[in-house]
XYZ file of C-alpha atoms in Angstrom:
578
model
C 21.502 -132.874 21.026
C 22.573 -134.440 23.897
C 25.856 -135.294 22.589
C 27.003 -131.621 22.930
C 26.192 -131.503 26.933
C 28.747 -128.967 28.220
C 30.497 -128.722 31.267
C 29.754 -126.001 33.614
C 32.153 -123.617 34.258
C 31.536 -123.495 38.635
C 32.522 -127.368 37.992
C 35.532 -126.526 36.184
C 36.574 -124.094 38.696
C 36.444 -126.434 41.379
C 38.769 -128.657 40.231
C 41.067 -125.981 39.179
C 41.408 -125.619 43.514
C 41.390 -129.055 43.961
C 44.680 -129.711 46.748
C 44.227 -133.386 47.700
C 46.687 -135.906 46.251
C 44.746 -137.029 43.172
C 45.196 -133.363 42.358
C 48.335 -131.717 40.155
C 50.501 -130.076 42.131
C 50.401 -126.329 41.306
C 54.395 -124.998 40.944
C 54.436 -122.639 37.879
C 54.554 -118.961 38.101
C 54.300 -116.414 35.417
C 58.268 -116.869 34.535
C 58.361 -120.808 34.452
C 55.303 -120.513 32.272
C 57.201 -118.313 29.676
C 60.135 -120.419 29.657
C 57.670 -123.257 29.114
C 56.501 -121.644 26.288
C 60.185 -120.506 25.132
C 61.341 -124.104 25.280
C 58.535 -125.481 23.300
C 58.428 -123.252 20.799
C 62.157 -122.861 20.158
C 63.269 -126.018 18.095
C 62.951 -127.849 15.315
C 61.347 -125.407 13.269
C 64.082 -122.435 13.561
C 67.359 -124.647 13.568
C 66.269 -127.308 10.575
C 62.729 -126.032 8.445
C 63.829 -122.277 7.920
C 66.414 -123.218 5.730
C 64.490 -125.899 3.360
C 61.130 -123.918 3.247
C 63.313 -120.883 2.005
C 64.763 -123.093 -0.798
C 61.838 -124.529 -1.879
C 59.073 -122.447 -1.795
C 59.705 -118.944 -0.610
C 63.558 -117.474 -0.975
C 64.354 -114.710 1.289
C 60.844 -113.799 1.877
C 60.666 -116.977 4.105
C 60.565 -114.069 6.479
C 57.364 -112.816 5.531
C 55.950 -116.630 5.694
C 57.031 -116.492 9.506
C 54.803 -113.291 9.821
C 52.082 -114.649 8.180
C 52.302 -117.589 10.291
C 52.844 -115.621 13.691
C 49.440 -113.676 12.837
C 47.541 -116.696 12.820
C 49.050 -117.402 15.818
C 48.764 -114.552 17.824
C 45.007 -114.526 16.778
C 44.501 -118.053 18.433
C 47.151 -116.947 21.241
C 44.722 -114.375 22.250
C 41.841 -116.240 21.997
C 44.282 -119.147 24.127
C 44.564 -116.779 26.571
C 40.977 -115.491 27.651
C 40.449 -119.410 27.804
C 43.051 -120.131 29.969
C 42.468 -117.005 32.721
C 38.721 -118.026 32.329
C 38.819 -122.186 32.648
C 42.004 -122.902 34.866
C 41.985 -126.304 34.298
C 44.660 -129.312 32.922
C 43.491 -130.269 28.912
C 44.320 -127.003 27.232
C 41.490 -126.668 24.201
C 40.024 -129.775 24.974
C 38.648 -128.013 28.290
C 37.546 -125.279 26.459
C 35.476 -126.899 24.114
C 33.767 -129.139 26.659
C 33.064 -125.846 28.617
C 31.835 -123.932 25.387
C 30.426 -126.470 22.549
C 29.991 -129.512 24.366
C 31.523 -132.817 24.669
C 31.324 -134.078 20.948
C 33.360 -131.377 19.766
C 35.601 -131.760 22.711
C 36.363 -135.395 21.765
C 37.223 -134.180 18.513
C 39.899 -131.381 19.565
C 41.194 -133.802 22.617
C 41.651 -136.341 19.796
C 43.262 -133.389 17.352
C 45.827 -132.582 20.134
C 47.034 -136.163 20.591
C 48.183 -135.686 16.988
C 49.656 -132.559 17.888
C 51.623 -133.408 20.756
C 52.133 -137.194 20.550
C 52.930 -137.154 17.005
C 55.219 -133.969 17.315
C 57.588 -135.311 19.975
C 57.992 -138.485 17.627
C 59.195 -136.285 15.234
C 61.615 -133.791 17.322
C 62.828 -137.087 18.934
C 64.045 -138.817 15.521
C 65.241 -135.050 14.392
C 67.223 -134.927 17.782
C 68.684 -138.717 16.327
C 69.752 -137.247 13.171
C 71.967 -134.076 15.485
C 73.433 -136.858 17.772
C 75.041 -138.268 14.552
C 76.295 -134.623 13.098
C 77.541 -134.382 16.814
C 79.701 -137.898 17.108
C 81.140 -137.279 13.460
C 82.904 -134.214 14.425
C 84.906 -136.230 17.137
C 85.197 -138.646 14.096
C 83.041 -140.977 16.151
C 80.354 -142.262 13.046
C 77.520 -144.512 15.201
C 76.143 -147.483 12.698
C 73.325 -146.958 10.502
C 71.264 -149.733 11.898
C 70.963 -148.522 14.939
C 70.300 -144.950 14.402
C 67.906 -145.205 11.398
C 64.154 -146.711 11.047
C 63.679 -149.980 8.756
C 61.889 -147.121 5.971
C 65.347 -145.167 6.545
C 67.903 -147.855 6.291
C 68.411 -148.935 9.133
C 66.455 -151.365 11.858
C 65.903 -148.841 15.247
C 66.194 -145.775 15.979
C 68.198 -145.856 19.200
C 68.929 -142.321 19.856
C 65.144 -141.231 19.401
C 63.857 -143.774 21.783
C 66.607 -142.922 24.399
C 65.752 -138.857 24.411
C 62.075 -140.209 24.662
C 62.414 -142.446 27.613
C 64.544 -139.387 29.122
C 61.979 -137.001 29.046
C 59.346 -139.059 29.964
C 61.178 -140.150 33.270
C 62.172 -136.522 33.914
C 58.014 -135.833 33.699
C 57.300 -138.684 36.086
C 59.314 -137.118 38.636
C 57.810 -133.780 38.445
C 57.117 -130.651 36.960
C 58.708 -128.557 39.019
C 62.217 -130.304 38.551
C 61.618 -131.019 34.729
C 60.653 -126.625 34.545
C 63.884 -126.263 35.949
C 65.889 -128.388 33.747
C 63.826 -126.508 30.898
C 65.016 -123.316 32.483
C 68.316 -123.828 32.045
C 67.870 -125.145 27.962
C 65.878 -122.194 27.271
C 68.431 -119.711 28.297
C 71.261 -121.726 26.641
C 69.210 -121.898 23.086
C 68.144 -117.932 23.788
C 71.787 -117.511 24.403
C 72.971 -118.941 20.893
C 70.297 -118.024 18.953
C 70.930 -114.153 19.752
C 74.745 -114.775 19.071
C 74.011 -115.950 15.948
C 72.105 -113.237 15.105
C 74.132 -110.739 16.615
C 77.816 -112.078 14.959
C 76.058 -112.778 11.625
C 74.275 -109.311 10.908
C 77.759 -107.601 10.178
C 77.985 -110.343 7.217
C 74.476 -109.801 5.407
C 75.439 -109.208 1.856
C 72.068 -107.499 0.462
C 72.457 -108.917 -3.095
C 71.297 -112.319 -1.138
C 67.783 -110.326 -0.810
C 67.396 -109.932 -4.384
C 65.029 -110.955 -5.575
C 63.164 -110.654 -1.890
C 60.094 -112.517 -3.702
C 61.740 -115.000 -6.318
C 59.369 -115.174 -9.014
C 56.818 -118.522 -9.371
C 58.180 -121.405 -11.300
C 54.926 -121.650 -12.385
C 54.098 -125.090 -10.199
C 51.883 -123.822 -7.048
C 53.385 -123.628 -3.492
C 57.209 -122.887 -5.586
C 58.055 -119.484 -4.850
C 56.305 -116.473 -5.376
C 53.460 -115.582 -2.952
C 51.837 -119.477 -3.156
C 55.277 -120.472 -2.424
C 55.180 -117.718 0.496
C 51.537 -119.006 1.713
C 52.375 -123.065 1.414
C 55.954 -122.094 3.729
C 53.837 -120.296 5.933
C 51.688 -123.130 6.955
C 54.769 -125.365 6.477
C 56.444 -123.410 9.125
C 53.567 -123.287 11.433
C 55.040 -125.964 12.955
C 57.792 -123.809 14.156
C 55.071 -121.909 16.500
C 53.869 -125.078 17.996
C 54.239 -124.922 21.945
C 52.801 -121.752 22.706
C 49.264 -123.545 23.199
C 51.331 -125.964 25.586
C 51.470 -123.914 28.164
C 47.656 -124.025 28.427
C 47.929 -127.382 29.261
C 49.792 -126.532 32.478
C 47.057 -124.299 33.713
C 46.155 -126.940 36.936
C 49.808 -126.266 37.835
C 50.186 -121.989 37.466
C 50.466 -120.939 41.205
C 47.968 -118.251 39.985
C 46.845 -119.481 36.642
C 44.001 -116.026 36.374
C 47.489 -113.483 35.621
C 50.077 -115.998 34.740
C 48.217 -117.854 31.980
C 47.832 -114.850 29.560
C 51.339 -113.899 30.841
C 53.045 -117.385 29.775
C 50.620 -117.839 26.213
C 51.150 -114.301 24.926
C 54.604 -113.107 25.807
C 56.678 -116.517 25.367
C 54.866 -116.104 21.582
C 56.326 -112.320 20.882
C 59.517 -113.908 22.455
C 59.689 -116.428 19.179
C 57.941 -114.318 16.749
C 61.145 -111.494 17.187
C 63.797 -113.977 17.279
C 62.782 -116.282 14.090
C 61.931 -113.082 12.398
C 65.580 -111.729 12.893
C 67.342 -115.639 12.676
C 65.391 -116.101 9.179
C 66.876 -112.682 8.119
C 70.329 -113.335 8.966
C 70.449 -116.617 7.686
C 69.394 -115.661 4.375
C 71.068 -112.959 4.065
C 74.970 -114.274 4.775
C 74.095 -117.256 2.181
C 71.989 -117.005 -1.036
C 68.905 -119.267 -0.435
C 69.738 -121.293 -3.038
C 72.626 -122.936 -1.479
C 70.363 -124.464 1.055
C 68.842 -126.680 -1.519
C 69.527 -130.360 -1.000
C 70.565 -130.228 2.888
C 68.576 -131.038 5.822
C 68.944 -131.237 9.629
C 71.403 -128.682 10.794
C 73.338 -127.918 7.470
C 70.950 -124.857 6.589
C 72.349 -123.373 9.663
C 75.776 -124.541 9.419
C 76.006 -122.743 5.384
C 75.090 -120.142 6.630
C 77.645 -119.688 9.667
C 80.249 -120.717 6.798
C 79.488 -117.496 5.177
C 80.382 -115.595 8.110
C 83.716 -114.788 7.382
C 86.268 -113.257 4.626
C 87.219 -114.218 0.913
C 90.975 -115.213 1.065
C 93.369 -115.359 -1.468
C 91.472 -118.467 -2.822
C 88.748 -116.668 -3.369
C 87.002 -118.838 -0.946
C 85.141 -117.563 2.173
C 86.886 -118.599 5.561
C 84.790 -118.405 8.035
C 85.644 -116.623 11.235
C 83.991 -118.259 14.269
C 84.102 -122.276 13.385
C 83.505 -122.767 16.622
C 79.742 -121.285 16.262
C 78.932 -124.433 14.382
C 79.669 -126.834 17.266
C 77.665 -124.857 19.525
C 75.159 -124.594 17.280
C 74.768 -128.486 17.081
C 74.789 -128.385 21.234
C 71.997 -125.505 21.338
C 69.985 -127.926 19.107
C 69.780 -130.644 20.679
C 69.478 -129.342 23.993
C 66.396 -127.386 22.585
C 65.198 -130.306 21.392
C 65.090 -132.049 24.371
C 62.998 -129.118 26.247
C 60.194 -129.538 23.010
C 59.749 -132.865 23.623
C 59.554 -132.842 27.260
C 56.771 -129.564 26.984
C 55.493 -131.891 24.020
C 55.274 -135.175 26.158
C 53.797 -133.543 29.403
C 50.784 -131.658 26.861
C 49.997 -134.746 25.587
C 49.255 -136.333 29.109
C 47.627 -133.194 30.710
C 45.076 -133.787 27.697
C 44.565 -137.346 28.355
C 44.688 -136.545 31.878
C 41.374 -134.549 31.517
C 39.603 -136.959 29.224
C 40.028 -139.857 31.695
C 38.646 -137.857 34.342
C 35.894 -137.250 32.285
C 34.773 -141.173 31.734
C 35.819 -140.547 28.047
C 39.127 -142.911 28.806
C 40.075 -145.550 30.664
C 40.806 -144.322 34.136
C 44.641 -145.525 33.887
C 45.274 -142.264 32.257
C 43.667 -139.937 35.368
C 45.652 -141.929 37.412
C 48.243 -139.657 40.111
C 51.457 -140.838 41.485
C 51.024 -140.444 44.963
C 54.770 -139.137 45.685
C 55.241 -137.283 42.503
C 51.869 -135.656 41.839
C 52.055 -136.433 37.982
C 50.433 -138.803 36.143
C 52.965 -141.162 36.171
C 50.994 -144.104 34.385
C 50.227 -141.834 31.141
C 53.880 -140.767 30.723
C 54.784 -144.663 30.764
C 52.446 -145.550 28.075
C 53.375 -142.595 25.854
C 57.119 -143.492 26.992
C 56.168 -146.749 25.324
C 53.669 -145.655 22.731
C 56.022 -142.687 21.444
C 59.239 -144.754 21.657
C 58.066 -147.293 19.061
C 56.512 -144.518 16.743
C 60.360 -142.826 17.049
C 62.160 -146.019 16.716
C 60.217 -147.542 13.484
C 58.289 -144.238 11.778
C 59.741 -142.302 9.160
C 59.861 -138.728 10.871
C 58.308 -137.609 7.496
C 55.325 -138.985 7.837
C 54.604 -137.652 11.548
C 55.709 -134.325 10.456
C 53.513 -133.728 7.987
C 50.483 -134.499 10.293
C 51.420 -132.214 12.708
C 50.742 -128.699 11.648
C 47.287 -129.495 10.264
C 46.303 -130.855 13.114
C 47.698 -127.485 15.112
C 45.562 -125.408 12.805
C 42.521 -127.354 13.558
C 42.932 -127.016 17.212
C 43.506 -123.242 16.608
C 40.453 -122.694 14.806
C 37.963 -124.565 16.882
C 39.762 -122.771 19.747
C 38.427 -119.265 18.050
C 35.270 -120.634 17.532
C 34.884 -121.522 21.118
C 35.603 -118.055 22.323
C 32.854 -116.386 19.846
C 30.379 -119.060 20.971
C 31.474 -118.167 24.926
C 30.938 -114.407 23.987
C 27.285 -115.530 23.118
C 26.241 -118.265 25.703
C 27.772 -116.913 28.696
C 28.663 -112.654 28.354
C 29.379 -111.955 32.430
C 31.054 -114.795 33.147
C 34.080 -113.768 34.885
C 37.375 -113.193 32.745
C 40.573 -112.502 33.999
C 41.520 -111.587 30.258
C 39.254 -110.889 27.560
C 40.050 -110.995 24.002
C 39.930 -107.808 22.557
C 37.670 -106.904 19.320
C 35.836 -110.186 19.727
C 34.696 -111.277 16.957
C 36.959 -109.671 14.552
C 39.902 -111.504 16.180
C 38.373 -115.142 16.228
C 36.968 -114.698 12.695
C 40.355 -113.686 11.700
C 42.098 -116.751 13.428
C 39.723 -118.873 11.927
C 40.294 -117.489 8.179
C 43.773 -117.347 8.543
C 44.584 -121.073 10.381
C 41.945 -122.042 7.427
C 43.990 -120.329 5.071
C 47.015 -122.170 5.415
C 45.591 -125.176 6.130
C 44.352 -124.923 2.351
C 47.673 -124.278 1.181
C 49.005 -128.010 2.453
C 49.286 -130.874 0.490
C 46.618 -133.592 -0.170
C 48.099 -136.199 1.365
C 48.295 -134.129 4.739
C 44.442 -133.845 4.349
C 44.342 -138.014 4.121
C 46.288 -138.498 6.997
C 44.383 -135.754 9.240
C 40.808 -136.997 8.526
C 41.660 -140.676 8.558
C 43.147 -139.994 11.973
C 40.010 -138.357 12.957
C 38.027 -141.374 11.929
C 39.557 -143.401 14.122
C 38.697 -141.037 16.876
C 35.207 -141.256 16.053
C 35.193 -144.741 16.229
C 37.104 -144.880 19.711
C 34.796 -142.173 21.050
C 31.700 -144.302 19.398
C 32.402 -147.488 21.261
C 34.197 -146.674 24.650
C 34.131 -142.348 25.238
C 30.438 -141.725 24.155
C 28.752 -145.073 26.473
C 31.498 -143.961 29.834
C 31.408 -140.345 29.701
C 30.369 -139.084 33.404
C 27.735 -136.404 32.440
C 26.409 -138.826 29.526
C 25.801 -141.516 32.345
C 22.398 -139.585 33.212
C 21.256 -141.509 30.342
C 20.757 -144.856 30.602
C 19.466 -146.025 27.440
C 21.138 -144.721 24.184
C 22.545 -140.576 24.102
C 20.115 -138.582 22.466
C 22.161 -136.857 19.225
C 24.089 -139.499 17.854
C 22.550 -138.860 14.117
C 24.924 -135.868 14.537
C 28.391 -138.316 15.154
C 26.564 -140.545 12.615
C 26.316 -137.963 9.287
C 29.743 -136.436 10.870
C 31.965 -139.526 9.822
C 30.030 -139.957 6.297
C 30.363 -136.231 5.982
C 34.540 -137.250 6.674
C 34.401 -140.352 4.591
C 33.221 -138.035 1.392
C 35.656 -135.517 2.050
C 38.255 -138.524 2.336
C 37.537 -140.051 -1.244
C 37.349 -136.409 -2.468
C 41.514 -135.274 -1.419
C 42.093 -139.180 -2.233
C 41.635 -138.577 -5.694
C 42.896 -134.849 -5.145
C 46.178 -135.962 -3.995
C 46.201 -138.812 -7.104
C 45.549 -136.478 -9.461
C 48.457 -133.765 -8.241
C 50.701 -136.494 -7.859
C 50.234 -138.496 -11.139
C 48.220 -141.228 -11.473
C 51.855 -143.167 -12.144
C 52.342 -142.615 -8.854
C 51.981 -145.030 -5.958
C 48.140 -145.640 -5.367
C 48.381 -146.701 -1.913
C 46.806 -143.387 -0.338
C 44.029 -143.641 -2.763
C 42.792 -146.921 -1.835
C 43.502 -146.673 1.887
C 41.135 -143.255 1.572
C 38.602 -145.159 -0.789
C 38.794 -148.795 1.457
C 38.407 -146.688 4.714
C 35.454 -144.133 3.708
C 33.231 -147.487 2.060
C 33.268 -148.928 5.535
C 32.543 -146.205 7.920
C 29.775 -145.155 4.932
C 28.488 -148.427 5.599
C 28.780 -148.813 9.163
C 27.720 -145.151 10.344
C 25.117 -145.624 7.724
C 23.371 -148.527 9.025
C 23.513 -146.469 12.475
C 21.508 -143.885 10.497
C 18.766 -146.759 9.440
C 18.804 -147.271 12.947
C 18.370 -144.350 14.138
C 15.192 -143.778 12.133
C 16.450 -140.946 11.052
C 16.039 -140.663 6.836
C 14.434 -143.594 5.618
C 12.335 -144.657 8.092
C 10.010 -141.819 9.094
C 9.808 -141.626 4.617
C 8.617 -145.299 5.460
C 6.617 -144.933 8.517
C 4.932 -141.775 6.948
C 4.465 -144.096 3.757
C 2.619 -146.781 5.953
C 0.206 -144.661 7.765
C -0.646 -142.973 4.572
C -1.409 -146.697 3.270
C -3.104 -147.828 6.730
C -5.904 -144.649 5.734
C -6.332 -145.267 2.660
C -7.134 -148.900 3.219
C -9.191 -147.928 6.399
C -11.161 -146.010 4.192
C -11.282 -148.306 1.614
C -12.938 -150.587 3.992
C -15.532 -148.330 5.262
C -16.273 -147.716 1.808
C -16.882 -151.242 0.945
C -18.777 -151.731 4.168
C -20.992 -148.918 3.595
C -21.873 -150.437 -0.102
C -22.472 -154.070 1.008
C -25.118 -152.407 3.677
């Protein structure tokens, strides 16, 4: 199976110590690395998702949901980690699984992690948007709704999204060394605010808010009780996206062997703590229930309400107002440090894939002042810009955690199959209990990725269709270890029954998502999944005809069976006419 040629880890090493100018330049040591991790991580998910998930689906025990979801991370985080100290090189799991399964599979998780990271900063970007506004109406200062909204929102562009965007992206192009040190400063000022928040707001936990801890089921799956605790878990997974970011840096550690492990595993018990301890104070000064019906910041902002004294109104007054403004400032300054980590990810991967023939070369391409790939942060400038401007951030959000999950578990996977194909290659860190700990980051990532809505499923395999098809007619025919063949890659039956194998499970959570959303419902998912999976049956079918692969050695076997028999039919008739 030719399609699953693998690169070879002395190769990879190599370019890890490449110095010339078409090479990253390496600036990161084991602290940056953290902070790189801190700032990623640190976002969207603790200052706007904690509060909704907890109304919604798990009450107080929204806590629990974070555990759940830090497991499955630290599972892949360790798994992350013997990757990164092992194969020092730009493209994060993408690497890996060229290195481990081979380049099919690689396609596929390069392809996953454009969803993750492209996708994701579209989403922080329009969330950052929606704080700018809360900010400007405290100074009375209300921007117009056309120009801060999406046509699906109200409005006609989203001009604060595109604007943090097109900052980022410019801070990239100039380097990673200055843009680390402008996330060095945002991590320490959200660190800073987070731990005040927790620290001033534990004195004003009221325990009746923890009662009951698990609020009993509604009796609708994913609302409260433990469903409801599962569905927020993998809801919230998105909080915990970054860690696997730093990975993508490893071309740029100064010693990538220590710091990698270092910068994976510690900026993830950094997070873990603090959204374990932010989730408990925050439900416990307000009831969960009041957090119904508010989004952005105002989970937050109830609860710093409550952190203060009934008067003789009976009403609580709270006693540090000024917590809320700060709050709004830690936001979107942690904001801006995810989508920067987000925005440089994304290009590292794309960065790798060029340079292996599976994309145009543009996106390998290395300013020759700046050392970064200055040419891929302009197109996702442009390409994520237009996604913030015009997409509902609802729709990119939902994408983006079942898209980490998938990275996570083929991740796990890869280090069982390393274990097996290559046992004394060198390792700077090695997984421990290998392979309890990759089975269990596989169950557990698969576990929650059960637990997410149908329509996530639609949107993840039709997105992984079209990756197939890109990879099909440019990635598969200019990739520079497939060029050894110059007729037709052996192996392509496998990429053939993979996107019919995708296309039925399409039409399957098509219907699944019809049916749990009422077939009064709008259709529109249904035949996009049913319209899609009829023509790549077709197409990748006819490949399969092709390909001789079911029907034609039936027919071929058919033909030589009817080539003896009349062979021997016409011996027989000789022999009776002599």
């Amino acid at each position: 199976m030719n399609l699953f040629v693998k690169k070879s880890i002395d190769g990879l090493l190599k370019e890890a110590n490449e110095t010339d100018s078409n090479s990253l330049k390496k600036t990161l040591g084991p602290g940056k690395l953290v902070a790189l991790g801190v700032g990623a991580i640190i976002g969207a998910g603790l200052f706007s998702i904690t509060g909704g998930v907890a109304a919604e689906m798990a009450g107080p025990a929204i806590t629990i949901s974070f555990l759940i979801a830090a497991i499955g991370c630290c599972f892949a985080g360790l798994c992350y980690a013997e990757f990164a100290s092992m194969i020092p090189v730009a493209g994060s799991a993408y690497t890996y699984s060229y290195a481990t399964m081979g380049e099919f599979i690689a396609w596929i998780i390069g392809w996953d992690l454009v969803l993750e990271y492209a996708v994701a900063a579209a989403t922080v970007s329009i969330s950052w948007s929606r704080y700018v506004i809360k900010f400007f109406d405290g100074f009375g200062i209300h921007l117009p709704q056309s120009l801060v909204a999406c046509p699906w929102e109200g409005g006609i562009v989203n001009l604060p999204a595109v604007f943090i965007v097109v900052l980022m992206s410019l801070l990239l192009i100039k380097g990673t060394e200055g843009s680390t040190r402008f996330n060095n400063i945002i991590v320490s000022l959200k660190i800073g605010v987070v731990l005040i928040f927790i620290f001033l707001g534990w004195k004003y936990i009221n325990l009746e808010n923890y009662t009951p801890y698990i609020p009993e089921n509604t009796g609708t799956f994913g609302a409260y009780g433990w469903t409801g605790i599962i569905r927020a878990a993998a809801v919230v997974f998105f909080a915990f996206i970054g860690f696997d970011a730093v990975s993508t840096a490893a071309q740029e550690a100064k010693n990538p062997k220590r710091d990698m492990p270092i910068g994976i595993l510690i900026s993830l018990l950094i997070c873990t703590v603090l959204y374990f301890l932010f989730a408990h104070v925050m439900t416990g000064v307000a009831n969960y229930t009041e957090f119904k019906g508010h989004d952005g910041i105002a989970p937050v902002a109830i609860a710093i309400e409550h952190m203060g004294h009934a008067g003789a109104d009976g009403l609580i007054h709270p006693d540090y107002p000024w917590l809320n403004r700060a709050i709004i400032l830690a936001i979107l300054a942690g904001y801006s440090s995810v989508i920067m980590v987000l925005l440089m990810g994304q290009t590292r991967v794309f960065y790798s894939m060029s340079k292996d023939g599976l994309l145009p070369k543009f996106f390998s391409h290395i300013h020759p002042k700046f050392r970064t790939p200055a040419k891929s942060n302009l197109l996702f400038l442009l390409l994520v810009s237009l996604f913030a401007a015009f997409i509902p951030s609802r729709v990119a959000g939902e994408m983006t955690s079942i898209g980490t999950l998938l990275a996570f578990i083929l991740v796990c996977i890869g280090i069982i199959v390393l274990r097996k194909k290559m046992p004394n290659a060198p390792r700077a860190f090695k997984t421990p209990l290998v392979p309890f700990v990759p089975i269990c980051g596989v169950l557990t990532c698969l576990f929650m990725m059960v637990f997410l809505p149908a329509d996530t499923w639609i949107r993840l395999i039709l997105w992984m269709l079209i990756g197939l098809d890109i990879y099909t007619a440019y990635g598969m025919k200019n990739s520079k270890i497939g060029s050894i063949y110059k007729e037709e890659r052996p192996g392509q039956n496998v990429l053939n029954i993979t996107v019919i194998v995708l296309s039925v499970v399409l039409i399957l959570a098509g219907f699944w998502h019809q049916v749990t959303a009422g077939w009064e419902s709008s259709k529109f998912l249904l035949f996009s999944a049913l319209s899609f999976s009829v023509v790549h049956m077709f197409i990748f079918g006819m490949r399969l005809l092709k390909k001789d692969f079911i029907l034609n050695p039936a027919f071929g076997k058919m033909r030589l069976f009817y080539q003896k028999v009349v062979n021997r039919e016409q011996v027989t008739g000789k022999s009776d006419r002599e």
